[in-house]
């Protein structure tokens, strides 16, 4: 389960929150001051999200939350300048480790969008506060162990208060989930159930420092699976089917495109977990996802990836790479040029229960 430590116990049940907060009834919509509160706005992704909202949704009431008022003020000022926005963006000072601050954020918003990870390390109290407060919640975690625990722990409380808690809402795993749902729907039009899903990824880009920090935390401090009679990622024990991940771990011919090769894509393990929550799964679904490559590139990339993971997960080597700037630090990310030239294309081929084929592409 972990390279350096055994899995830690699951987080405490949400009723460990202070009773003076957890016993309060969820505020009504009219009592909530903001449409959206962005937590973690001082990080690389947080700045991009704030800029997006100010540019695309100027009429929404947006606030930002974090522990450092000075940094938040600087971020708001710089993002408003970039987006040429005159909107007022209030600041909520709240520490991720403080129950009162997290409930303050949750009860002030209709929706909380959080970009502050590693989520298993610093995000637990915020999602708990949102569940208690009936506040809709979205994050960009790829930590499926943490998500599985929250589904197990918080589903009942969220149903009681009306909160919608949505994790895995970033690059992991929205494009793949949309593709899977579209293909499943297409097969259903012809009276077939989905039995196999083959996805081929083409992309250009670079991970942020926060993503790297989250990967390291997931290995160094893993969360044990909850003691449940079924996998909480399926949502209900009544689902008859299951997802079997058959993604490549080296290089092979692609099933989605027979004219090319595919190699291991690290986030395929996350995406396979995400579709458990969204597909109907009347039967077993075989899931396969790989990155489009030539044979030579695939071999080189795979060996380089596994070597990099070895460096990443050995603390002294990781610190050396970070000091040299080879591994980005939390809060940093790809350059504007890299962002502008980045892209993602997911090509999917789905096989139905009667042998039918459906294809889709998201770009």
Short mmCIF file of C-alpha atoms in Angstrom, two decimals, residues 55-180:
data_model
loop_
_atom_site.label_atom_id
_atom_site.label_comp_id
_atom_site.label_asym_id
_atom_site.label_seq_id
_atom_site.Cartn_x
_atom_site.Cartn_y
_atom_site.Cartn_z
CA UNK A 55 -13.59 36.70 -17.18
CA UNK A 56 -16.42 34.33 -18.03
CA UNK A 57 -18.89 34.94 -15.18
CA UNK A 58 -18.45 38.58 -14.13
CA UNK A 59 -21.90 38.76 -12.50
CA UNK A 60 -21.26 36.00 -9.97
CA UNK A 61 -20.39 36.94 -6.41
CA UNK A 62 -16.93 35.43 -5.97
CA UNK A 63 -14.78 35.34 -2.84
CA UNK A 64 -11.41 33.74 -2.15
CA UNK A 65 -10.34 31.90 0.99
CA UNK A 66 -6.97 31.01 2.47
CA UNK A 67 -4.77 31.43 5.50
CA UNK A 68 -2.62 34.35 4.28
CA UNK A 69 -4.53 37.58 3.75
CA UNK A 70 -1.54 39.37 2.22
CA UNK A 71 -1.00 36.67 -0.43
CA UNK A 72 -4.72 36.56 -1.22
CA UNK A 73 -4.79 40.35 -1.65
CA UNK A 74 -1.84 40.20 -4.05
CA UNK A 75 -3.41 37.39 -6.06
CA UNK A 76 -6.77 39.13 -6.35
CA UNK A 77 -5.06 42.34 -7.45
CA UNK A 78 -2.91 40.65 -10.11
CA UNK A 79 -5.72 38.46 -11.46
CA UNK A 80 -8.11 41.41 -11.67
CA UNK A 81 -5.47 43.28 -13.66
CA UNK A 82 -4.96 40.34 -16.03
CA UNK A 83 -8.69 39.77 -16.53
CA UNK A 84 -9.43 43.52 -16.66
CA UNK A 85 -12.11 42.96 -14.03
CA UNK A 86 -13.57 45.62 -11.77
CA UNK A 87 -15.50 43.09 -9.66
CA UNK A 88 -15.14 43.17 -5.90
CA UNK A 89 -13.54 39.93 -4.66
CA UNK A 90 -13.78 39.66 -0.85
CA UNK A 91 -11.18 37.71 1.13
CA UNK A 92 -11.99 35.13 3.80
CA UNK A 93 -9.08 34.29 6.10
CA UNK A 94 -9.36 30.65 7.09
CA UNK A 95 -6.81 27.97 7.92
CA UNK A 96 -7.37 24.49 6.51
CA UNK A 97 -6.66 22.96 9.93
CA UNK A 98 -9.25 25.07 11.75
CA UNK A 99 -12.85 23.86 12.07
CA UNK A 100 -14.27 27.35 12.64
CA UNK A 101 -12.59 28.74 9.54
CA UNK A 102 -13.78 25.88 7.35
CA UNK A 103 -17.37 26.20 8.55
CA UNK A 104 -17.14 29.95 7.98
CA UNK A 105 -16.19 29.30 4.35
CA UNK A 106 -18.79 26.59 3.84
CA UNK A 107 -21.71 28.52 5.35
CA UNK A 108 -20.94 31.69 3.38
CA UNK A 109 -21.10 30.04 -0.06
CA UNK A 110 -23.56 28.30 -2.33
CA UNK A 111 -20.60 26.46 -3.88
CA UNK A 112 -17.06 25.91 -2.63
CA UNK A 113 -14.42 25.24 -5.28
CA UNK A 114 -11.16 24.11 -3.73
CA UNK A 115 -7.77 23.82 -5.39
CA UNK A 116 -5.76 23.37 -2.18
CA UNK A 117 -4.05 19.99 -2.01
CA UNK A 118 -2.83 17.48 -1.17
CA UNK A 119 -6.49 17.06 -0.28
CA UNK A 120 -6.03 14.03 1.96
CA UNK A 121 -3.54 16.07 3.96
CA UNK A 122 -5.22 19.47 4.26
CA UNK A 123 -8.68 19.21 2.69
CA UNK A 124 -10.62 16.96 5.06
CA UNK A 125 -12.19 19.59 7.31
CA UNK A 126 -13.43 21.67 4.36
CA UNK A 127 -15.32 18.86 2.66
CA UNK A 128 -16.74 17.79 6.04
CA UNK A 129 -17.89 21.35 6.72
CA UNK A 130 -19.57 21.52 3.30
CA UNK A 131 -21.37 18.21 3.92
CA UNK A 132 -22.68 19.48 7.26
CA UNK A 133 -23.63 22.90 5.85
CA UNK A 134 -25.51 21.75 2.74
CA UNK A 135 -22.90 23.51 0.57
CA UNK A 136 -22.11 22.20 -2.89
CA UNK A 137 -18.45 21.30 -3.22
CA UNK A 138 -15.99 20.59 -6.05
CA UNK A 139 -12.29 19.79 -5.99
CA UNK A 140 -9.58 18.74 -8.45
CA UNK A 141 -8.07 15.90 -6.46
CA UNK A 142 -6.85 12.71 -8.09
CA UNK A 143 -6.51 10.94 -4.72
CA UNK A 144 -8.95 8.08 -5.23
CA UNK A 145 -8.27 6.58 -1.79
CA UNK A 146 -9.36 9.83 -0.18
CA UNK A 147 -12.38 10.12 -2.46
CA UNK A 148 -13.42 6.55 -1.63
CA UNK A 149 -13.27 7.35 2.08
CA UNK A 150 -15.38 10.47 1.65
CA UNK A 151 -18.03 8.65 -0.36
CA UNK A 152 -18.21 6.08 2.43
CA UNK A 153 -18.24 8.64 5.25
CA UNK A 154 -20.14 11.61 3.91
CA UNK A 155 -22.81 10.35 1.49
CA UNK A 156 -25.43 10.05 4.24
CA UNK A 157 -24.73 13.49 5.67
CA UNK A 158 -24.67 15.10 2.20
CA UNK A 159 -28.01 13.50 1.31
CA UNK A 160 -29.45 14.78 4.59
CA UNK A 161 -28.32 18.39 4.03
CA UNK A 162 -28.68 18.52 0.24
CA UNK A 163 -24.98 19.06 -0.44
CA UNK A 164 -23.52 17.82 -3.72
CA UNK A 165 -19.90 16.72 -3.14
CA UNK A 166 -18.00 16.32 -6.42
CA UNK A 167 -14.37 15.27 -6.48
CA UNK A 168 -12.08 14.43 -9.43
CA UNK A 169 -13.33 17.56 -11.23
CA UNK A 170 -10.12 18.66 -12.93
CA UNK A 171 -7.99 17.18 -15.69
CA UNK A 172 -8.60 14.04 -13.68
CA UNK A 173 -11.13 12.93 -14.62
CA UNK A 174 -13.67 15.10 -16.46
CA UNK A 175 -12.59 14.54 -20.11
CA UNK A 176 -12.49 10.76 -19.72
CA UNK A 177 -15.75 10.63 -17.80
CA UNK A 178 -17.54 12.69 -20.47
CA UNK A 179 -16.18 10.41 -23.18
CA UNK A 180 -17.24 7.27 -21.32
#
